[in-house]
mmCIF file of C-alpha atoms (C1' of nucleotides) in Angstrom:
data_model
loop_
_atom_site.group_PDB
_atom_site.id
_atom_site.type_symbol
_atom_site.label_atom_id
_atom_site.label_comp_id
_atom_site.label_asym_id
_atom_site.label_seq_id
_atom_site.Cartn_x
_atom_site.Cartn_y
_atom_site.Cartn_z
ATOM 1 C CA MET A 1 7.506 52.051 136.176
ATOM 2 C CA ARG A 2 6.373 52.817 132.385
ATOM 3 C CA ASN A 3 5.128 56.241 132.769
ATOM 4 C CA MET A 4 5.294 59.978 135.327
ATOM 5 C CA SER A 5 1.727 59.349 135.928
ATOM 6 C CA ASP A 6 2.066 55.702 138.191
ATOM 7 C CA ILE A 7 5.370 56.654 139.580
ATOM 8 C CA ILE A 8 3.241 59.972 140.718
ATOM 9 C CA GLU A 9 0.655 57.640 141.596
ATOM 10 C CA ASN A 10 3.559 54.910 143.707
ATOM 11 C CA TYR A 11 5.217 58.189 145.216
ATOM 12 C CA LEU A 12 1.849 59.210 146.994
ATOM 13 C CA LYS A 13 0.756 55.730 147.798
ATOM 14 C CA GLN A 14 4.083 55.386 149.374
ATOM 15 C CA LEU A 15 3.946 58.243 150.710
ATOM 16 C CA ILE A 16 0.156 57.190 152.503
ATOM 17 C CA ASN A 17 1.285 54.052 153.516
ATOM 18 C CA ASP A 18 4.355 55.773 155.592
ATOM 19 C CA SER A 19 2.194 58.022 157.683
ATOM 20 C CA GLN A 20 0.253 55.274 159.065
ATOM 21 C CA GLN A 21 -2.687 55.909 157.391
ATOM 22 C CA GLU A 22 -3.343 59.549 158.312
ATOM 23 C CA ALA A 23 -3.828 62.285 155.561
ATOM 24 C CA VAL A 24 -0.961 63.496 153.493
ATOM 25 C CA GLU A 25 -0.546 66.710 152.498
ATOM 26 C CA ILE A 26 0.998 67.966 149.840
ATOM 27 C CA LYS A 27 1.766 71.053 147.776
ATOM 28 C CA ARG A 28 1.182 70.279 143.638
ATOM 29 C CA ALA A 29 3.919 72.583 142.827
ATOM 30 C CA HIS A 30 6.450 71.141 144.844
ATOM 31 C CA ILE A 31 5.865 67.265 143.722
ATOM 32 C CA ALA A 32 5.197 68.568 140.154
ATOM 33 C CA GLU A 33 9.316 70.178 140.394
ATOM 34 C CA LYS A 34 10.415 67.053 142.630
ATOM 35 C CA PHE A 35 9.427 65.373 139.353
ATOM 36 C CA ASP A 36 9.967 67.272 136.928
ATOM 37 C CA CYS A 37 6.324 67.878 135.223
ATOM 38 C CA VAL A 38 3.859 70.851 134.860
ATOM 39 C CA PRO A 39 1.655 71.262 138.176
ATOM 40 C CA SER A 40 -1.710 70.085 136.198
ATOM 41 C CA GLN A 41 -0.380 66.328 135.721
ATOM 42 C CA LEU A 42 -0.984 66.548 139.807
ATOM 43 C CA ASN A 43 -4.783 66.823 139.200
ATOM 44 C CA TYR A 44 -4.217 64.283 136.306
ATOM 45 C CA VAL A 45 -3.063 61.670 138.185
ATOM 46 C CA ILE A 46 -5.569 61.892 141.462
ATOM 47 C CA LYS A 47 -8.201 62.422 139.248
ATOM 48 C CA THR A 48 -7.588 58.842 136.993
ATOM 49 C CA ARG A 49 -5.985 57.371 140.356
ATOM 50 C CA PHE A 50 -7.577 57.995 143.823
ATOM 51 C CA THR A 51 -10.759 58.406 143.757
ATOM 52 C CA THR A 52 -13.494 57.638 145.745
ATOM 53 C CA GLU A 53 -14.155 53.855 143.978
ATOM 54 C CA HIS A 54 -10.490 53.684 144.526
ATOM 55 C CA GLY A 55 -10.988 54.756 147.908
ATOM 56 C CA TYR A 56 -9.480 57.729 148.621
ATOM 57 C CA LEU A 57 -10.490 61.217 150.020
ATOM 58 C CA VAL A 58 -9.275 64.132 148.395
ATOM 59 C CA GLU A 59 -9.353 67.539 149.681
ATOM 60 C CA SER A 60 -7.820 70.754 148.341
ATOM 61 C CA LYS A 61 -7.029 74.669 149.049
ATOM 62 C CA ARG A 62 -6.129 77.334 146.579
ATOM 63 C CA GLY A 63 -4.364 80.326 147.957
ATOM 64 C CA GLY A 64 -1.314 81.190 150.068
ATOM 65 C CA GLY A 65 -0.632 77.651 152.722
ATOM 66 C CA GLY A 66 -2.735 75.905 149.808
ATOM 67 C CA TYR A 67 -2.592 72.110 150.120
ATOM 68 C CA ILE A 68 -3.469 68.770 148.639
ATOM 69 C CA ARG A 69 -4.983 66.342 151.233
ATOM 70 C CA ILE A 70 -5.112 63.055 150.469
ATOM 71 C CA THR A 71 -6.698 59.823 152.428
ATOM 72 C CA LYS A 72 -7.056 56.721 152.260
ATOM 73 C CA ILE A 73 -10.652 55.475 152.850
ATOM 74 C CA GLU A 74 -10.492 51.374 155.029
ATOM 75 C CA THR A 75 -12.237 49.551 152.505
ATOM 76 C CA HIS A 76 -15.521 48.350 154.716
ATOM 77 C CA ARG A 77 -17.650 45.906 154.904
ATOM 78 C CA LYS A 78 -20.772 48.353 154.309
ATOM 79 C CA ALA A 79 -18.982 49.441 151.130
ATOM 80 C CA ASP A 80 -20.670 46.327 149.313
ATOM 81 C CA TYR A 81 -23.831 47.368 150.932
ATOM 82 C CA LEU A 82 -23.817 51.155 149.638
ATOM 83 C CA LYS A 83 -22.584 50.085 146.406
ATOM 84 C CA HIS A 84 -25.384 48.111 145.871
ATOM 85 C CA LEU A 85 -27.932 50.894 146.914
ATOM 86 C CA LYS A 86 -25.990 52.998 144.783
ATOM 87 C CA GLN A 87 -27.113 50.654 142.040
ATOM 88 C CA VAL A 88 -31.019 50.410 142.865
ATOM 89 C CA ILE A 89 -31.170 54.450 142.662
ATOM 90 C CA GLY A 90 -29.593 55.104 139.776
ATOM 91 C CA LYS A 91 -30.156 57.780 137.342
ATOM 92 C CA SER A 92 -33.495 58.686 138.700
ATOM 93 C CA VAL A 93 -35.286 57.866 141.972
ATOM 94 C CA SER A 94 -38.675 58.871 143.533
ATOM 95 C CA GLN A 95 -39.341 59.780 146.983
ATOM 96 C CA GLN A 96 -40.585 56.195 147.827
ATOM 97 C CA ARG A 97 -37.971 54.722 146.836
ATOM 98 C CA GLY A 98 -35.712 57.006 148.677
ATOM 99 C CA GLU A 99 -37.295 56.559 151.724
ATOM 100 C CA HIS A 100 -36.899 52.739 151.420
ATOM 101 C CA ILE A 101 -33.385 53.240 151.216
ATOM 102 C CA ILE A 102 -32.988 55.537 153.668
ATOM 103 C CA GLN A 103 -34.769 52.834 156.373
ATOM 104 C CA SER A 104 -32.987 50.808 155.166
ATOM 105 C CA MET A 105 -29.576 52.140 156.021
ATOM 106 C CA PHE A 106 -31.553 52.675 159.293
ATOM 107 C CA GLU A 107 -32.001 49.351 160.404
ATOM 108 C CA ASN A 108 -28.631 48.149 158.726
ATOM 109 C CA GLU A 109 -27.260 50.974 161.355
ATOM 110 C CA ILE A 110 -25.630 52.686 158.879
ATOM 111 C CA ILE A 111 -26.932 55.948 159.572
ATOM 112 C CA THR A 112 -28.671 57.167 163.335
ATOM 113 C CA GLU A 113 -32.564 58.271 163.813
ATOM 114 C CA LYS A 114 -31.301 61.949 163.759
ATOM 115 C CA GLU A 115 -29.146 61.916 160.216
ATOM 116 C CA ALA A 116 -32.010 59.708 158.655
ATOM 117 C CA LYS A 117 -34.109 62.516 159.617
ATOM 118 C CA ILE A 118 -31.885 64.858 157.864
ATOM 119 C CA ILE A 119 -31.668 63.165 154.422
ATOM 120 C CA LEU A 120 -35.262 62.287 154.685
ATOM 121 C CA THR A 121 -35.920 65.900 154.377
ATOM 122 C CA VAL A 122 -33.684 66.652 151.764
ATOM 123 C CA ILE A 123 -34.997 64.504 149.248
ATOM 124 C CA HIS A 124 -38.136 65.050 149.746
ATOM 125 C CA ARG A 125 -40.488 66.487 147.274
ATOM 126 C CA GLU A 126 -40.834 69.913 149.025
ATOM 127 C CA SER A 127 -37.324 70.641 149.548
ATOM 128 C CA LEU A 128 -36.159 69.759 145.751
ATOM 129 C CA MET A 129 -38.565 72.254 144.625
ATOM 130 C CA ILE A 130 -38.309 71.602 140.936
ATOM 131 C CA ASP A 131 -40.346 69.441 138.737
ATOM 132 C CA LEU A 132 -40.698 65.909 137.204
ATOM 133 C CA PRO A 133 -39.213 64.371 135.913
ATOM 134 C CA TYR A 134 -36.059 66.184 136.998
ATOM 135 C CA ARG A 135 -36.989 65.765 140.725
ATOM 136 C CA ASP A 136 -36.387 62.457 140.728
ATOM 137 C CA GLN A 137 -33.298 62.608 138.828
ATOM 138 C CA LEU A 138 -31.959 65.314 141.365
ATOM 139 C CA ARG A 139 -32.665 63.225 143.911
ATOM 140 C CA ALA A 140 -30.614 60.160 143.017
ATOM 141 C CA HIS A 141 -28.103 62.318 142.316
ATOM 142 C CA ILE A 142 -28.060 64.013 145.716
ATOM 143 C CA LEU A 143 -28.565 60.972 146.919
ATOM 144 C CA SER A 144 -25.603 59.527 145.904
ATOM 145 C CA LYS A 145 -23.674 61.794 146.321
ATOM 146 C CA VAL A 146 -24.563 61.466 149.998
ATOM 147 C CA LEU A 147 -23.605 57.786 149.851
ATOM 148 C CA ASP A 148 -20.554 58.313 149.361
ATOM 149 C CA VAL A 149 -20.053 60.545 152.106
ATOM 150 C CA ILE A 150 -21.249 58.380 154.815
ATOM 151 C CA LEU A 151 -19.413 55.976 153.027
ATOM 152 C CA TYR A 152 -16.041 57.678 153.910
ATOM 153 C CA SER A 153 -17.561 58.680 156.921
ATOM 154 C CA GLU A 154 -18.085 56.072 158.513
ATOM 155 C CA GLU A 155 -14.139 54.490 157.952
ATOM 156 C CA GLU A 156 -12.648 57.305 159.431
ATOM 157 C CA GLN A 157 -13.458 56.247 162.631
ATOM 158 C CA MET B 1 -1.003 75.092 160.479
ATOM 159 C CA ARG B 2 -0.213 76.844 156.938
ATOM 160 C CA ASN B 3 -0.962 79.936 156.778
ATOM 161 C CA MET B 4 -0.824 83.271 158.752
ATOM 162 C CA SER B 5 -4.224 83.311 158.995
ATOM 163 C CA ASP B 6 -5.260 80.302 159.954
ATOM 164 C CA ILE B 7 -2.317 80.224 162.675
ATOM 165 C CA ILE B 8 -3.761 83.983 163.717
ATOM 166 C CA GLU B 9 -7.618 82.676 163.515
ATOM 167 C CA ASN B 10 -6.598 79.639 165.369
ATOM 168 C CA TYR B 11 -5.454 81.647 168.268
ATOM 169 C CA LEU B 12 -8.163 83.619 168.559
ATOM 170 C CA LYS B 13 -10.334 80.785 168.995
ATOM 171 C CA GLN B 14 -8.882 79.544 171.393
ATOM 172 C CA LEU B 15 -8.354 82.581 173.470
ATOM 173 C CA ILE B 16 -11.788 82.992 173.382
ATOM 174 C CA ASN B 17 -12.055 79.199 174.284
ATOM 175 C CA ASP B 18 -9.918 79.810 177.282
ATOM 176 C CA SER B 19 -12.026 82.757 178.543
ATOM 177 C CA GLN B 20 -15.029 80.563 179.494
ATOM 178 C CA GLN B 21 -16.861 81.886 176.134
ATOM 179 C CA GLU B 22 -16.838 85.124 177.082
ATOM 180 C CA ALA B 23 -15.942 88.319 175.129
ATOM 181 C CA VAL B 24 -12.374 87.907 174.021
ATOM 182 C CA GLU B 25 -11.399 91.923 173.610
ATOM 183 C CA ILE B 26 -7.938 92.176 171.498
ATOM 184 C CA LYS B 27 -5.625 95.257 170.538
ATOM 185 C CA ARG B 28 -5.324 95.053 166.243
ATOM 186 C CA ALA B 29 -2.112 96.468 166.227
ATOM 187 C CA HIS B 30 -0.692 94.722 169.146
ATOM 188 C CA ILE B 31 -2.401 91.347 167.719
ATOM 189 C CA ALA B 32 -0.347 92.070 164.312
ATOM 190 C CA GLU B 33 2.612 92.828 166.007
ATOM 191 C CA LYS B 34 3.101 89.238 167.879
ATOM 192 C CA PHE B 35 2.524 87.854 164.269
ATOM 193 C CA ASP B 36 4.340 90.285 162.515
ATOM 194 C CA CYS B 37 2.078 90.842 160.076
ATOM 195 C CA VAL B 38 0.400 94.472 159.078
ATOM 196 C CA PRO B 39 -2.795 95.317 161.315
ATOM 197 C CA SER B 40 -5.348 94.899 158.506
ATOM 198 C CA GLN B 41 -4.799 90.973 158.376
ATOM 199 C CA LEU B 42 -7.293 90.851 161.460
ATOM 200 C CA ASN B 43 -9.680 92.175 159.605
ATOM 201 C CA TYR B 44 -8.849 90.437 156.772
ATOM 202 C CA VAL B 45 -9.317 87.212 159.116
ATOM 203 C CA ILE B 46 -12.233 88.866 160.908
ATOM 204 C CA LYS B 47 -13.987 89.303 157.792
ATOM 205 C CA THR B 48 -13.285 85.726 156.553
ATOM 206 C CA ARG B 49 -14.029 83.434 160.071
ATOM 207 C CA PHE B 50 -15.402 85.280 162.392
ATOM 208 C CA THR B 51 -18.908 86.381 161.074
ATOM 209 C CA THR B 52 -22.444 86.081 162.146
ATOM 210 C CA GLU B 53 -23.195 82.751 159.896
ATOM 211 C CA HIS B 54 -20.257 81.493 161.834
ATOM 212 C CA GLY B 55 -21.879 82.356 164.932
ATOM 213 C CA TYR B 56 -19.607 85.476 166.590
ATOM 214 C CA LEU B 57 -20.032 88.846 166.491
ATOM 215 C CA VAL B 58 -17.830 91.722 166.150
ATOM 216 C CA GLU B 59 -17.715 94.672 167.969
ATOM 217 C CA SER B 60 -14.654 97.397 168.137
ATOM 218 C CA LYS B 61 -13.910 100.662 168.417
ATOM 219 C CA ARG B 62 -11.248 103.355 167.072
ATOM 220 C CA GLY B 63 -9.132 106.395 168.316
ATOM 221 C CA GLY B 64 -7.371 105.917 171.473
ATOM 222 C CA GLY B 65 -7.804 103.354 173.973
ATOM 223 C CA GLY B 66 -9.915 101.336 170.569
ATOM 224 C CA TYR B 67 -10.427 97.448 170.822
ATOM 225 C CA ILE B 68 -11.558 94.803 169.078
ATOM 226 C CA ARG B 69 -14.639 93.107 171.027
ATOM 227 C CA ILE B 70 -14.882 89.321 169.449
ATOM 228 C CA THR B 71 -17.787 87.308 171.228
ATOM 229 C CA LYS B 72 -18.962 83.702 170.238
ATOM 230 C CA ILE B 73 -23.103 83.901 170.084
ATOM 231 C CA GLU B 74 -24.770 82.019 172.337
ATOM 232 C CA THR B 75 -26.008 79.152 171.747
ATOM 233 C CA HIS B 76 -28.333 77.708 174.797
ATOM 234 C CA ARG B 77 -31.121 78.546 173.084
ATOM 235 C CA LYS B 78 -30.609 76.272 170.114
ATOM 236 C CA ALA B 79 -34.261 77.705 168.614
ATOM 237 C CA ASP B 80 -33.237 81.057 167.975
ATOM 238 C CA TYR B 81 -29.761 80.436 166.576
ATOM 239 C CA LEU B 82 -31.211 78.157 164.240
ATOM 240 C CA LYS B 83 -33.767 80.551 163.007
ATOM 241 C CA HIS B 84 -31.480 83.285 163.094
ATOM 242 C CA LEU B 85 -29.347 80.903 160.873
ATOM 243 C CA LYS B 86 -32.512 80.621 158.858
ATOM 244 C CA GLN B 87 -32.740 84.070 158.313
ATOM 245 C CA VAL B 88 -29.216 84.343 157.394
ATOM 246 C CA ILE B 89 -30.244 82.050 154.804
ATOM 247 C CA GLY B 90 -32.967 83.659 153.569
ATOM 248 C CA LYS B 91 -34.266 82.832 150.305
ATOM 249 C CA SER B 92 -31.033 82.022 148.402
ATOM 250 C CA VAL B 93 -27.432 80.743 149.670
ATOM 251 C CA SER B 94 -23.824 80.589 148.002
ATOM 252 C CA GLN B 95 -22.501 77.240 148.635
ATOM 253 C CA GLN B 96 -19.718 79.132 150.964
ATOM 254 C CA ARG B 97 -22.421 80.746 153.302
ATOM 255 C CA GLY B 98 -23.842 77.975 153.097
ATOM 256 C CA GLU B 99 -20.614 76.175 154.523
ATOM 257 C CA HIS B 100 -20.328 78.676 157.064
ATOM 258 C CA ILE B 101 -23.409 77.919 158.488
ATOM 259 C CA ILE B 102 -22.149 74.109 158.748
ATOM 260 C CA GLN B 103 -19.704 74.702 160.525
ATOM 261 C CA SER B 104 -21.110 76.857 163.032
ATOM 262 C CA MET B 105 -23.772 74.227 163.529
ATOM 263 C CA PHE B 106 -20.902 71.987 164.009
ATOM 264 C CA GLU B 107 -18.870 74.268 165.935
ATOM 265 C CA ASN B 108 -21.572 74.775 168.456
ATOM 266 C CA GLU B 109 -22.124 71.273 168.674
ATOM 267 C CA ILE B 110 -25.722 71.197 166.947
ATOM 268 C CA ILE B 111 -24.774 68.301 164.717
ATOM 269 C CA THR B 112 -21.671 65.521 164.231
ATOM 270 C CA GLU B 113 -19.125 65.564 162.197
ATOM 271 C CA LYS B 114 -20.878 63.008 159.717
ATOM 272 C CA GLU B 115 -23.991 64.795 160.578
ATOM 273 C CA ALA B 116 -21.958 67.746 158.547
ATOM 274 C CA LYS B 117 -20.368 66.526 156.127
ATOM 275 C CA ILE B 118 -23.797 64.736 154.845
ATOM 276 C CA ILE B 119 -25.298 68.313 154.445
ATOM 277 C CA LEU B 120 -22.573 69.549 152.990
ATOM 278 C CA THR B 121 -22.643 67.170 150.371
ATOM 279 C CA VAL B 122 -26.110 67.732 149.526
ATOM 280 C CA ILE B 123 -25.831 71.435 149.199
ATOM 281 C CA HIS B 124 -22.839 70.921 147.498
ATOM 282 C CA ARG B 125 -23.259 72.739 143.507
ATOM 283 C CA GLU B 126 -21.841 69.415 141.902
ATOM 284 C CA SER B 127 -24.791 67.650 144.107
ATOM 285 C CA LEU B 128 -27.068 70.270 143.228
ATOM 286 C CA MET B 129 -27.119 70.451 138.919
ATOM 287 C CA ILE B 130 -28.582 72.813 138.360
ATOM 288 C CA ASP B 131 -27.674 76.113 137.254
ATOM 289 C CA LEU B 132 -27.823 79.489 138.750
ATOM 290 C CA PRO B 133 -29.321 81.503 140.146
ATOM 291 C CA TYR B 134 -31.917 78.576 140.918
ATOM 292 C CA ARG B 135 -29.542 76.551 142.182
ATOM 293 C CA ASP B 136 -28.926 79.238 145.066
ATOM 294 C CA GLN B 137 -32.206 79.415 145.691
ATOM 295 C CA LEU B 138 -32.730 75.376 145.954
ATOM 296 C CA ARG B 139 -29.515 75.646 148.019
ATOM 297 C CA ALA B 140 -31.409 77.816 150.699
ATOM 298 C CA HIS B 141 -34.325 75.709 150.954
ATOM 299 C CA ILE B 142 -32.905 72.865 150.684
ATOM 300 C CA LEU B 143 -30.745 74.021 153.784
ATOM 301 C CA SER B 144 -33.893 76.010 155.455
ATOM 302 C CA LYS B 145 -35.837 72.789 155.596
ATOM 303 C CA VAL B 146 -32.763 70.980 157.295
ATOM 304 C CA LEU B 147 -32.464 72.955 159.903
ATOM 305 C CA ASP B 148 -36.863 72.431 160.376
ATOM 306 C CA VAL B 149 -35.534 69.067 161.180
ATOM 307 C CA ILE B 150 -32.813 69.553 163.325
ATOM 308 C CA LEU B 151 -34.186 71.971 165.653
ATOM 309 C CA TYR B 152 -37.378 69.200 165.956
ATOM 310 C CA SER B 153 -35.085 66.580 166.578
ATOM 311 C CA GLU B 154 -33.216 68.588 169.085
ATOM 312 C CA GLU B 155 -35.990 69.443 170.509
ATOM 313 C CA GLU B 156 -37.311 65.827 171.180
ATOM 314 C CA GLN B 157 -34.396 64.791 173.321
ATOM 315 C "C1'" DT C 1 -12.196 123.972 171.116
ATOM 316 C "C1'" DA C 2 -8.987 122.911 167.785
ATOM 317 C "C1'" DA C 3 -5.473 120.194 166.826
ATOM 318 C "C1'" DT C 4 -3.159 115.791 167.130
ATOM 319 C "C1'" DA C 5 -2.120 111.146 167.962
ATOM 320 C "C1'" DA C 6 -3.664 106.613 168.317
ATOM 321 C "C1'" DA C 7 -6.634 103.779 166.878
ATOM 322 C "C1'" DA C 8 -9.888 101.187 164.223
ATOM 323 C "C1'" DG C 9 -11.883 99.801 158.519
ATOM 324 C "C1'" DT C 10 -11.400 99.959 154.016
ATOM 325 C "C1'" DC C 11 -10.138 98.753 149.660
ATOM 326 C "C1'" DA C 12 -7.582 97.560 145.733
ATOM 327 C "C1'" DA C 13 -3.485 95.549 143.704
ATOM 328 C "C1'" DA C 14 -0.371 91.589 144.118
ATOM 329 C "C1'" DG C 15 0.744 87.005 144.935
ATOM 330 C "C1'" DA C 16 0.213 82.324 145.680
ATOM 331 C "C1'" DA C 17 -1.383 78.223 145.816
ATOM 332 C "C1'" DG C 18 -4.829 74.861 143.376
ATOM 333 C "C1'" DG C 19 -8.604 73.840 138.985
ATOM 334 C "C1'" DT C 20 -9.780 72.899 134.593
ATOM 335 C "C1'" DC C 21 -9.695 71.769 130.048
ATOM 336 C "C1'" DA C 22 -8.583 71.214 125.181
ATOM 337 C "C1'" DA C 23 -5.224 70.050 122.174
ATOM 338 C "C1'" DA C 24 -0.896 67.253 120.563
ATOM 339 C "C1'" DG C 25 1.675 62.926 122.040
ATOM 340 C "C1'" DA C 26 2.383 57.847 122.398
ATOM 341 C "C1'" DG C 27 0.882 53.134 123.039
ATOM 342 C "C1'" DA C 28 -1.523 49.369 122.230
ATOM 343 C "C1'" DG C 29 -4.635 46.050 119.292
ATOM 344 C "C1'" DG C 30 -7.045 45.477 115.341
ATOM 345 C "C1'" DC D 1 -1.742 52.052 108.706
ATOM 346 C "C1'" DC D 2 -6.190 53.730 111.508
ATOM 347 C "C1'" DT D 3 -8.045 54.560 116.099
ATOM 348 C "C1'" DC D 4 -8.730 54.177 120.332
ATOM 349 C "C1'" DT D 5 -7.414 55.231 125.125
ATOM 350 C "C1'" DC D 6 -4.175 56.759 127.958
ATOM 351 C "C1'" DT D 7 -0.740 60.373 129.159
ATOM 352 C "C1'" DT D 8 1.710 65.078 128.663
ATOM 353 C "C1'" DT D 9 1.221 70.253 128.527
ATOM 354 C "C1'" DG D 10 0.070 74.316 128.846
ATOM 355 C "C1'" DA D 11 -2.762 78.679 128.488
ATOM 356 C "C1'" DC D 12 -6.140 80.339 131.135
ATOM 357 C "C1'" DC D 13 -9.129 80.345 135.156
ATOM 358 C "C1'" DT D 14 -10.408 80.700 140.361
ATOM 359 C "C1'" DT D 15 -9.842 81.163 144.993
ATOM 360 C "C1'" DC D 16 -7.484 82.520 148.707
ATOM 361 C "C1'" DT D 17 -3.974 85.233 151.044
ATOM 362 C "C1'" DT D 18 -1.195 89.390 151.936
ATOM 363 C "C1'" DT D 19 -0.171 93.997 151.563
ATOM 364 C "C1'" DG D 20 0.092 98.835 152.129
ATOM 365 C "C1'" DA D 21 -1.596 103.446 150.665
ATOM 366 C "C1'" DC D 22 -5.676 106.118 152.824
ATOM 367 C "C1'" DT D 23 -9.660 107.014 155.353
ATOM 368 C "C1'" DT D 24 -12.655 107.284 159.221
ATOM 369 C "C1'" DT D 25 -13.595 107.179 164.193
ATOM 370 C "C1'" DT D 26 -12.337 108.615 168.963
ATOM 371 C "C1'" DA D 27 -9.039 110.254 172.591
ATOM 372 C "C1'" DT D 28 -6.033 113.009 174.124
ATOM 373 C "C1'" DT D 29 -3.760 117.817 174.633
ATOM 374 C "C1'" DA D 30 -2.512 122.414 174.037
#
DNA sequence: TAATAAAAGTCAAAGAAGGTCAAAGAGAGG
DNA sequence: CCTCTCTTTGACCTTCTTTGACTTTTATTA
């Protein structure tokens, strides 16, 4: 292994493997000490190797009893579909296009009717308040994030 | 469980659960002794985890025979509950308060975990892009609309 | 009724994590 | 060499928790 980041990456992936796909919780400072590096290197490793695109979910908490929790998301056939939708969304999306996308997800049984209604409400121009063209950008941004979360909350079960 | 506050939180919620959703009365000093912490830690736990946003009502009395009483707000009347949450939201709401509200709806089984995750994503500062103080206003606006639609789709069943 | 004791409340400081960001370093390719 | 990208490092920031001194309220007792 050529560098510390790769070593830590491997170590964490090993941990995740060993733990039967369960979430793995680490103490940043503890790992840093174990590998004799600065704590912020863990942030670097996580930011570059445990992203959503890589199929990981990372949560953390500061303060006493703080932690970093990494969960592996099983890659799913829906992943491709959602990735495609994200591409369609791009940087800006009209309300109508947004509604079509949501409709599509509902028809493909990726979301329930209630979930669809919630998302429809969120991306409605009345909810977003701000003016065009920013509104379409904001809608795209939010929708994109929502697709991400749908992707991994699907697969947790 | 990672830290004392979380442990105490869980303990109290367990108490409330065990008591058939009735009000639970505790002695601050007694709990503090049980968990070997200072009494004021109870105040911290209550202030951060048993707020109105979380759906709890806390009453107390000082002096001899004093107590702290925690009641889980009855949520049979979802409309009232949601109306109440809308009031809490008002015209502007921070991410943290928003998260508490969503958590509360989840715990009260008004939304599923996946719905909670979707809404959490939507109101996250990274999704909303724009700067404060408008961001908090936008969040309040969106969340308010979402509550409306949740109420609406609840009633249909 | 006044004094005392027995609660709970407040608040700010200290402590304990994790997060950010930009500068410096290290290699790989051209 | 030069440049571009990836990695390492550390100073500083933000968030959450723990602690304790001090305050306020209420009940009991002299």
